[in-house]
Coordinates of C-alpha atoms and ligand atoms in Angstrom, one line a residue:
X1 CA 54.4 -59.9 27.5
X2 CA 57.4 -61.8 25.9
X3 CA 59.5 -64.1 27.8
X4 CA 62.7 -63.2 29.3
X5 CA 63.7 -66.6 29.7
X6 CA 63.3 -67.6 25.9
X7 CA 67.1 -65.6 25.4
X8 CA 69.8 -67.5 25.9
X9 CA 71.2 -67.1 30.3
X10 CA 74.3 -64.9 28.9
X11 CA 72.4 -61.7 27.2
X12 CA 72.8 -59.0 28.9
X13 CA 69.1 -57.7 30.3
X14 CA 67.9 -55.1 27.5
X15 CA 67.7 -51.3 28.7
X16 CA 64.1 -51.0 29.6
X17 CA 63.8 -47.2 28.7
X18 CA 61.0 -46.6 30.5
X19 CA 62.7 -43.0 31.8
X20 CA 62.1 -41.8 28.3
X21 CA 58.3 -41.7 27.3
X22 CA 55.6 -40.9 29.5
X23 CA 53.8 -44.7 30.6
X24 CA 52.2 -46.3 33.0
X25 CA 55.0 -47.4 35.3
X26 CA 56.0 -45.5 38.3
X27 CA 59.1 -44.3 36.5
X28 CA 58.0 -42.9 34.0
X29 CA 55.7 -40.7 35.1
X30 CA 58.1 -39.3 38.1
X31 CA 60.7 -38.9 34.9
X32 CA 58.0 -36.8 32.9
X33 CA 56.9 -35.0 36.1
X34 CA 60.3 -34.0 36.6
X35 CA 61.0 -32.8 33.0
X36 CA 58.2 -30.3 32.8
X37 CA 58.4 -29.4 36.7
X38 CA 62.0 -28.2 35.4
X39 CA 60.7 -27.3 32.1
X40 CA 58.0 -24.8 33.5
X41 CA 60.9 -23.4 36.3
X42 CA 63.3 -22.7 32.8
X43 CA 60.7 -20.9 31.3
X44 CA 59.1 -18.8 34.3
X45 CA 63.1 -17.5 34.6
X46 CA 63.0 -16.6 31.5
X47 CA 60.3 -13.8 31.6
X48 CA 61.3 -12.7 35.3
X49 CA 63.0 -9.9 35.8
X50 CA 63.2 -9.0 32.0
X51 CA 63.6 -5.1 31.9
X52 CA 63.6 -5.7 27.7
X53 CA 62.4 -6.9 25.6
X54 CA 65.1 -8.8 24.4
X55 CA 68.7 -9.5 25.3
X56 CA 69.9 -7.2 22.4
X57 CA 72.8 -10.2 21.3
X58 CA 73.6 -9.6 17.7
X59 CA 73.5 -12.8 15.5
X60 CA 77.4 -13.7 15.2
X61 CA 77.2 -13.6 19.5
X62 CA 74.4 -15.9 19.1
X63 CA 76.3 -18.5 17.1
X64 CA 79.2 -18.1 18.6
X65 CA 77.7 -19.0 21.5
X66 CA 75.2 -21.9 20.3
X67 CA 78.8 -23.1 19.0
X68 CA 80.3 -24.1 21.7
X69 CA 77.3 -27.2 22.0
X70 CA 78.0 -30.5 21.7
X71 CA 75.0 -31.6 19.9
X72 CA 75.2 -35.2 20.6
X73 CA 77.5 -37.3 23.3
X74 CA 77.3 -41.1 23.5
X75 CA 75.5 -41.1 26.5
X76 CA 72.8 -39.0 27.5
X77 CA 73.2 -35.8 29.7
X78 CA 71.2 -34.2 33.0
X79 CA 68.4 -33.1 31.7
X80 CA 67.6 -30.5 34.5
X81 CA 71.5 -29.6 33.6
X82 CA 70.6 -29.5 30.0
X83 CA 67.4 -26.8 30.4
X84 CA 69.4 -25.2 32.7
X85 CA 71.8 -24.6 30.3
X86 CA 69.5 -24.2 27.0
X87 CA 68.3 -21.6 29.7
X88 CA 71.1 -19.8 29.2
X89 CA 72.3 -20.0 26.0
X90 CA 68.7 -20.0 24.3
X91 CA 65.7 -19.1 26.0
X92 CA 67.4 -15.7 27.3
X93 CA 67.9 -14.5 24.0
X94 CA 64.0 -15.2 22.8
X95 CA 61.8 -12.0 21.8
X96 CA 59.8 -11.6 25.0
X97 CA 56.2 -11.7 23.9
X98 CA 54.7 -10.4 27.0
X99 CA 56.6 -7.5 26.8
X100 CA 54.8 -4.6 26.4
X101 CA 57.9 -2.7 23.9
X102 CA 58.0 -6.2 22.1
X103 CA 55.1 -5.1 18.9
X104 CA 56.4 -5.8 15.9
X105 CA 54.6 -8.5 14.4
X106 CA 51.8 -9.9 14.7
X107 CA 53.1 -12.3 17.5
X108 CA 51.4 -12.5 20.3
X109 CA 51.8 -13.6 24.1
X110 CA 50.0 -16.9 24.6
X111 CA 47.5 -17.4 27.1
X112 CA 48.5 -19.6 30.0
X113 CA 45.1 -21.5 29.8
X114 CA 46.2 -22.8 25.7
X115 CA 50.0 -22.7 27.6
X116 CA 48.6 -26.1 30.0
X117 CA 46.3 -27.1 26.8
X118 CA 49.7 -28.0 25.4
X119 CA 51.2 -29.7 27.4
X120 CA 48.1 -32.2 26.5
X121 CA 48.4 -31.8 23.6
X122 CA 52.3 -33.0 22.8
X123 CA 51.8 -35.6 26.0
X124 CA 49.1 -37.4 24.4
X125 CA 50.4 -36.8 20.7
X126 CA 47.5 -37.2 18.8
X127 CA 47.4 -36.7 14.1
X128 CA 44.5 -36.1 13.5
X129 CA 44.4 -37.4 9.8
X130 CA 42.9 -40.0 10.5
X131 CA 40.2 -41.5 13.1
X132 CA 42.0 -44.0 14.4
X133 CA 44.8 -41.9 15.9
X134 CA 42.6 -39.3 17.5
X135 CA 39.3 -40.5 18.7
X136 CA 38.0 -38.0 21.1
X137 CA 40.2 -35.4 19.3
X138 CA 38.6 -35.4 15.7
X139 CA 35.7 -34.1 17.6
X140 CA 36.7 -32.4 19.2
X141 CA 38.2 -30.4 16.2
X142 CA 34.8 -30.6 14.6
X143 CA 33.2 -29.2 17.0
X144 CA 34.9 -26.4 17.4
X145 CA 34.9 -25.9 13.7
X146 CA 31.2 -25.7 13.6
X147 CA 30.7 -23.4 16.2
X148 CA 33.7 -21.0 14.5
X149 CA 31.2 -21.6 11.3
X150 CA 27.9 -20.0 13.4
X151 CA 30.9 -16.9 14.8
X152 CA 31.0 -16.4 11.6
X153 CA 28.0 -16.5 10.1
X154 CA 27.6 -20.0 8.3
X155 CA 24.8 -22.0 8.1
X156 CA 25.0 -26.0 9.0
X157 CA 26.2 -26.2 4.9
X158 CA 30.0 -25.1 6.6
X159 CA 32.4 -26.8 7.1
X160 CA 36.6 -26.6 7.9
X161 CA 39.6 -27.9 9.4
X162 CA 42.7 -26.9 11.4
X163 CA 45.9 -25.5 9.7
X164 CA 49.0 -23.9 10.2
X165 CA 48.0 -20.7 10.1
X166 CA 47.0 -17.9 7.0
X167 CA 49.4 -19.2 4.7
X168 CA 48.5 -22.3 4.7
X169 CA 44.6 -21.3 4.9
X170 CA 44.9 -18.7 2.1
X171 CA 46.4 -21.7 0.0
X172 CA 44.0 -23.9 0.7
X173 CA 41.1 -20.9 -0.3
X174 CA 43.3 -20.5 -3.8
X175 CA 43.5 -25.0 -4.8
X176 CA 39.5 -24.1 -4.7
X177 CA 38.7 -21.5 -6.4
X178 CA 41.1 -23.2 -9.2
X179 CA 39.5 -25.8 -8.9
X180 CA 36.5 -25.5 -8.9
X181 CA 36.4 -22.6 -11.8
X182 CA 37.9 -25.6 -13.6
X183 CA 35.0 -28.6 -12.8
X184 CA 32.7 -26.1 -12.9
X185 CA 33.6 -23.5 -16.2
X186 CA 35.2 -26.5 -18.3
X187 CA 34.0 -29.7 -16.8
X188 CA 38.4 -30.3 -15.4
X189 CA 39.6 -32.0 -12.8
X190 CA 42.5 -30.7 -12.5
X191 CA 43.6 -32.9 -9.1
X192 CA 43.1 -35.9 -12.2
X193 CA 44.2 -34.4 -15.5
X194 CA 46.5 -31.2 -14.2
X195 CA 46.1 -27.8 -15.3
X196 CA 44.5 -27.4 -17.9
X197 CA 45.5 -25.0 -20.7
X198 CA 43.1 -22.2 -20.1
X199 CA 44.5 -22.0 -16.7
X200 CA 47.1 -19.7 -18.1
X201 CA 44.4 -17.2 -18.4
X202 CA 43.0 -17.2 -14.5
X203 CA 43.1 -14.6 -12.5
X204 CA 42.9 -13.8 -9.3
X205 CA 41.3 -10.4 -7.8
X206 CA 42.8 -9.2 -4.3
X207 CA 43.6 -5.5 -3.0
X208 CA 47.3 -4.0 -3.4
X209 CA 47.4 -4.4 0.6
X210 CA 46.7 -8.0 0.3
X211 CA 49.4 -10.7 1.9
X212 CA 51.9 -11.9 0.2
X213 CA 50.9 -15.3 0.7
X214 CA 48.1 -14.8 -1.4
X215 CA 50.8 -14.3 -4.9
X216 CA 52.8 -17.4 -3.0
X217 CA 50.0 -19.7 -2.8
X218 CA 49.2 -19.0 -6.9
X219 CA 53.1 -19.6 -7.3
X220 CA 52.4 -22.8 -6.0
X221 CA 49.6 -23.7 -8.0
X222 CA 51.2 -23.7 -11.3
X223 CA 49.2 -19.6 -12.0
X224 CA 51.8 -17.9 -11.1
X225 CA 52.0 -14.7 -9.7
X226 CA 51.3 -13.5 -12.8
X227 CA 48.0 -14.5 -12.3
X228 CA 47.1 -12.5 -9.1
X229 CA 45.8 -8.5 -10.2
X230 CA 46.2 -6.4 -7.2
X231 CA 43.3 -3.7 -7.5
X232 CA 44.5 0.0 -5.7
X233 CA 43.6 0.8 -2.6
X234 CA 42.2 3.6 -1.3
X235 CA 43.7 6.1 1.1
X236 CA 42.7 3.9 4.1
X237 CA 44.4 0.8 2.4
X238 CA 41.0 -0.9 1.6
X239 CA 40.2 -2.1 -1.9
X240 CA 38.2 0.9 -4.2
X241 CA 35.4 -1.2 -4.9
X242 CA 34.9 0.8 -8.7
X243 CA 38.4 0.1 -9.2
X244 CA 37.5 -3.6 -8.6
X245 CA 35.4 -3.5 -11.4
X246 CA 37.0 -1.8 -13.4
X247 CA 39.6 -4.6 -13.0
X248 CA 37.0 -6.9 -13.9
X249 CA 35.8 -5.2 -16.5
X250 CA 39.5 -5.1 -18.2
X251 CA 40.1 -8.5 -17.4
X252 CA 37.3 -10.0 -19.5
X253 CA 37.7 -7.5 -22.3
X254 CA 41.4 -9.0 -22.4
X255 CA 39.8 -12.7 -22.5
X256 CA 41.3 -13.3 -19.2
X257 CA 39.2 -15.3 -17.2
X258 CA 38.6 -14.1 -13.5
X259 CA 37.8 -16.8 -10.7
X260 CA 38.1 -15.3 -7.1
X261 CA 38.3 -12.3 -5.0
X262 CA 40.5 -12.3 -1.9
X263 CA 39.3 -9.8 0.8
X264 CA 41.1 -8.8 3.6
X265 CA 40.3 -8.5 7.2
X266 CA 43.3 -7.0 8.6
X267 CA 46.0 -5.7 6.0
X268 CA 49.3 -6.9 7.7
X269 CA 50.6 -3.1 7.4
X270 CA 47.8 -1.1 8.3
X271 CA 44.7 -3.4 9.6
X272 CA 42.7 -1.9 6.9
X273 CA 39.4 -4.3 6.3
X274 CA 37.9 -4.6 2.9
X275 CA 34.5 -3.4 2.5
X276 CA 33.1 -7.4 2.0
X277 CA 29.2 -7.1 2.2
X278 CA 30.2 -5.1 -1.6
X279 CA 32.9 -7.4 -2.1
X280 CA 30.6 -10.3 -1.5
X281 CA 28.1 -9.3 -4.6
X282 CA 30.7 -8.4 -6.7
X283 CA 32.2 -11.8 -6.2
X284 CA 28.0 -13.1 -6.8
X285 CA 28.2 -10.9 -9.6
X286 CA 30.6 -11.8 -11.6
X287 CA 30.5 -16.2 -10.5
X288 CA 34.3 -15.0 -8.5
X289 CA 35.0 -17.5 -5.8
X290 CA 34.8 -15.0 -2.3
X291 CA 37.6 -16.0 -0.4
X292 CA 38.2 -14.1 2.9
X293 CA 41.7 -13.7 4.5
X294 CA 40.9 -12.6 8.2
X295 CA 43.9 -14.4 9.8
X296 CA 44.4 -10.8 11.4
X297 CA 41.0 -9.7 12.2
X298 CA 39.2 -12.6 12.3
X299 CA 39.1 -12.4 16.3
X300 CA 36.6 -9.0 16.2
X301 CA 34.0 -11.8 16.2
X302 CA 34.8 -12.2 19.9
X303 CA 34.0 -8.1 20.6
X304 CA 30.6 -6.8 20.7
X305 CA 32.0 -3.3 19.9
X306 CA 33.8 -4.5 16.8
X307 CA 32.0 -7.3 15.9
X308 CA 30.5 -5.3 12.9
X309 CA 33.2 -4.2 11.3
X310 CA 33.1 -8.1 9.8
X311 CA 29.4 -7.8 8.5
X312 CA 29.1 -9.9 4.8
X313 CA 32.1 -12.4 5.8
X314 CA 29.8 -15.0 5.9
X315 CA 29.5 -14.1 2.3
X316 CA 32.8 -15.5 2.0
X317 CA 32.9 -18.9 0.3
X318 CA 36.4 -19.9 2.2
X319 CA 37.4 -17.6 5.1
X320 CA 41.0 -18.0 7.0
X321 CA 41.7 -17.3 10.1
X322 CA 44.8 -17.3 12.4
X323 CA 44.6 -18.2 16.3
X324 CA 48.0 -17.4 16.8
X325 CA 47.2 -13.8 16.6
X326 CA 44.5 -12.0 18.4
X327 CA 43.0 -14.9 19.7
X328 CA 45.9 -15.7 21.7
X329 CA 47.5 -19.0 20.8
X330 CA 50.7 -20.7 20.7
X331 CA 52.1 -21.1 17.1
X332 CA 50.7 -22.5 15.1
X333 CA 47.2 -22.2 15.2
X334 CA 44.7 -21.5 12.5
X335 CA 42.0 -22.3 10.5
X336 CA 40.3 -22.7 7.3
X337 CA 36.3 -22.2 6.9
X338 CA 34.9 -23.7 3.9
X339 CA 30.8 -21.9 3.3
X340 CA 30.0 -25.3 1.1
X341 CA 31.1 -28.4 2.6
X342 CA 31.3 -29.8 -0.7
X343 CA 33.6 -28.2 -2.5
X344 CA 36.5 -30.4 0.1
X345 CA 35.0 -33.2 -2.6
X346 CA 38.0 -31.3 -4.7
X347 CA 40.9 -32.1 -2.9
X348 CA 39.8 -35.7 -1.3
X349 CA 41.7 -38.3 -1.3
X350 CA 42.1 -42.0 0.0
X351 CA 45.0 -43.8 1.2
X352 CA 44.3 -47.7 1.8
X353 CA 46.2 -47.8 5.0
X354 CA 45.0 -44.3 6.4
X355 CA 41.1 -43.5 5.0
X356 CA 39.8 -46.0 2.9
X357 CA 36.5 -45.7 1.4
X358 CA 34.8 -47.7 3.6
X359 CA 35.6 -45.7 6.9
X360 CA 33.6 -42.7 4.4
X361 CA 31.1 -45.5 4.3
X362 CA 30.8 -46.5 8.2
X363 CA 30.6 -42.8 9.4
X364 CA 34.5 -42.8 10.4
X365 CA 35.6 -38.9 9.9
X366 CA 38.8 -39.2 8.4
X367 CA 40.1 -35.6 8.8
X368 CA 43.3 -36.1 6.3
X369 CA 40.3 -35.5 3.6
X370 CA 39.8 -31.9 4.8
X371 CA 43.1 -31.1 4.7
X372 CA 46.6 -30.7 2.6
X373 CA 49.1 -32.0 5.9
X374 CA 49.0 -35.5 7.1
X375 CA 49.9 -36.1 10.1
X376 CA 48.2 -33.3 12.0
X377 CA 48.3 -31.4 15.6
X378 CA 45.6 -31.4 17.8
X379 CA 45.7 -27.8 18.1
X380 CA 42.2 -27.1 18.0
X381 CA 42.6 -28.3 21.8
X382 CA 44.0 -25.3 23.1
X383 CA 41.6 -22.7 21.5
X384 CA 38.7 -25.2 22.9
X385 CA 40.8 -24.6 26.7
X386 CA 41.0 -21.6 26.2
X387 CA 37.8 -19.9 25.4
X388 CA 36.4 -21.8 28.0
X389 CA 38.6 -20.8 30.4
X390 CA 39.1 -17.2 29.3
X391 CA 35.5 -16.8 28.3
X392 CA 33.7 -14.0 25.6
X393 CA 33.7 -11.4 28.4
X394 CA 37.0 -11.6 29.0
X395 CA 38.4 -11.7 25.5
X396 CA 36.2 -9.4 24.3
X397 CA 37.7 -7.5 26.6
X398 CA 41.3 -7.6 25.6
X399 CA 40.3 -7.2 21.9
X400 CA 38.6 -3.7 22.8
X401 CA 41.5 -2.4 24.9
X402 CA 43.9 -3.1 21.8
X403 CA 42.1 -1.0 19.3
X404 CA 41.2 1.8 22.1
X405 CA 45.4 1.4 22.7
X406 CA 46.1 1.4 19.1
X407 CA 43.9 4.7 18.6
X408 CA 45.5 6.3 21.4
X409 CA 48.6 6.0 20.3
X410 CA 47.7 7.5 16.8
X411 CA 46.5 9.9 18.0
X412 CA 49.2 10.7 20.2
X413 CA 51.4 10.7 17.2
X414 CA 49.6 13.0 14.8
X415 CA 49.9 15.6 18.1
X416 CA 53.3 15.4 17.7
X417 CA 55.1 18.0 15.7
X418 CA 58.6 15.3 14.4
X419 CA 56.2 12.1 14.3
X420 CA 54.4 11.5 10.7
X421 CA 51.5 9.1 11.4
X422 CA 50.6 7.0 8.2
X423 CA 47.4 5.7 9.2
X424 CA 44.5 5.3 11.2
X425 CA 44.2 2.1 12.3
X426 CA 40.9 0.1 12.2
X427 CA 42.4 -2.7 13.9
X428 CA 45.7 -2.5 16.4
X429 CA 48.5 -1.6 13.8
X430 CA 50.0 2.2 14.1
X431 CA 52.0 2.9 11.1
X432 CA 54.4 6.2 11.5
X433 CA 57.9 7.9 11.1
X434 CA 59.6 10.2 12.5
X435 CA 60.6 13.6 10.9
X436 CA 64.0 14.8 10.7
X437 CA 65.5 18.1 9.6
X438 CA 67.5 16.4 7.3
X439 CA 64.3 15.1 4.7
X440 CA 67.0 13.4 2.8
X441 CA 68.6 11.4 5.4
X442 CA 64.7 10.2 6.9
X443 CA 64.4 6.6 5.7
X444 CA 68.2 5.8 7.0
X445 CA 67.3 7.9 10.4
X446 CA 63.4 5.5 10.7
X447 CA 65.7 2.7 9.8
X448 CA 68.3 3.4 12.3
X449 CA 66.0 4.0 15.4
X450 CA 64.6 0.9 14.8
X451 CA 67.9 -1.2 14.4
X452 CA 69.1 0.4 17.4
X453 CA 66.4 0.3 19.8
X454 CA 66.3 -3.5 19.1
X455 CA 70.2 -4.0 19.5
X456 CA 70.0 -2.1 22.5
X457 CA 67.2 -4.6 23.5
X458 CA 64.6 -1.9 24.4
X459 CA 62.6 -2.5 21.6
X460 CA 61.2 -4.8 19.2
X461 CA 59.7 -3.0 16.0
X462 CA 58.5 -3.5 12.5
X463 CA 59.5 -1.4 9.5
X464 CA 57.7 -1.2 6.6
X465 CA 57.9 0.8 3.1
X466 CA 55.1 3.3 1.9
X467 CA 55.7 4.7 -1.8
X468 CA 59.4 4.2 -1.5
X469 CA 59.3 6.0 1.9
X470 CA 60.8 4.3 5.1
X471 CA 57.9 3.8 8.3
X472 CA 57.8 2.0 11.8
X473 CA 54.7 0.1 12.8
X474 CA 53.5 -1.1 16.4
X475 CA 51.5 -3.8 16.3
X476 CA 50.1 -4.0 19.3
X477 CA 48.2 -7.1 20.3
X478 CA 49.2 -7.4 23.9
X479 CA 46.3 -6.6 26.3
X480 CA 48.7 -5.7 28.5
X481 CA 50.6 -3.1 27.0
X482 CA 50.0 0.4 28.9
X483 CA 49.8 3.8 27.6
X484 CA 53.1 4.4 29.8
X485 CA 55.2 2.6 27.4
X486 CA 53.4 4.0 24.3
X487 CA 54.5 7.0 25.9
X488 CA 57.8 6.0 26.9
X489 CA 58.8 4.3 23.9
X490 CA 56.9 7.5 21.3
X491 CA 60.1 9.5 23.4
X492 CA 62.3 7.0 23.2
X493 CA 62.3 7.3 19.6
X494 CA 62.3 11.0 19.2
X495 CA 64.8 11.4 21.4
X496 CA 67.0 8.9 18.7
X497 CA 66.2 10.3 16.0
X498 CA 66.8 14.3 16.6
X499 CA 70.7 12.8 18.1
X500 CA 70.9 10.8 14.7
X501 CA 69.5 13.9 12.8
X502 CA 72.4 16.0 14.0
Ligands
LIG601 C1 49.8 -13.5 9.5 C2 48.5 -13.5 8.2 C3 49.1 -14.2 6.8 C4 49.8 -15.4 7.3 O1 49.4 -16.3 7.9 P1 50.7 -16.9 8.9 O2 49.4 -17.7 10.3 O3 51.7 -16.4 9.8 O4 50.6 -18.4 8.1 C5 48.2 -14.5 6.1 N1 47.6 -12.8 5.8 C6 47.4 -12.3 7.3 C7 46.2 -10.9 6.4 C8 47.9 -12.4 8.0 O5 48.1 -11.4 8.9

């Protein structure tokens, strides 16, 4: 404690800031309790009595409303009042993620145990970069990674790291693929020397339905988007192994260097799953790094009925899996898994202030060596708590029921005259379109169906394009969505389609 009487007698008392931080004093605890309680009420109000998944407000209306806010004044305002106002101006115009008609994207309603975990994650504010900033948290993350490696069929050599999501996990997969190739085949450290001249010839193969972040990663990694060679997918939107072998042969003929193969478990539009076992064999045969983007479909691991669809994933050198999709975690939460932990050496760095090599020698785990982030959230805690609170059975049932709902939805669409189904879903995304009499206006009408439902706040749907044609998409992640919700929506879509067709 500073001796206060060391100050000149005339100095005013320093403000204590006690009510601003969670600490030991009663004042601080009371402030925290009241703040969290007030926020809880605003959150509950946001979901209460919401007949629609969105208010329908346009970006212009929202900008005008929010423009009235004074960002900060000279003195702070009363928190419960601020929260109340935010509730009305902002939270009330959220997309209601647990509404059964909020089905546009891979955007999930978060589990309540995970929301409780978030309270602890943010209050304790552990940072996962160095062990001294996250002592127990580091070990929780590592244990969970060990468990995940086991679930995906890796042995004790496996390792991984929590990430911000699929974008970062795919980036890490492409980074390590690139750097390992240079090390093994060119005796070149990209980490030390930058890109070798041969890198202009590096090629990464994936299906033409793979996620755009594979191209993005290759662009960021100095390989350019041209390094990504799309392989034609079959009628089920899965990569065709014959087309793949043919592409590899052609690349080699042109003296290009195939370095990696990406398989997707759950393409964004169709939820299609590449034949992982076959891809693993082809990768091994040609010495390619095999990365599996299971951001969407990795959650099948929790379902006894559907986990067989992941067969072969254990042959992957690296796996991207997202928890803020079908594991029902709040954003953000994902993981990057590595079959051989030795490959983390390719990206390891030491900072004297953070993770000196002496720490490593003493066995102190500083996770910064495995991440492209430095300061990093303790997101592992919410998955850790959710798995314990929900358990294997209910998690599996949630996956099963959403897949079942998608299959039923596809069947209903296939049996409706004015609707055209684009895919039989292997996960829970269903792509289809309204077929107007006036076929020339099909794209315009389908686009308008989506925007009209959003503007009216009645449904949040996605759209996509197949061969230049506009389609609508339901992503049925929400296990609370009922058959009646789907029937209602399909009816609305046909009604609107007919109106617009006139
Ligand atoms: C969502 C998704 C990504 C991107 O992941 P983020 O978590 O949004 O960063 C990549 N690949 C696939 C297949 C996805 O579904």
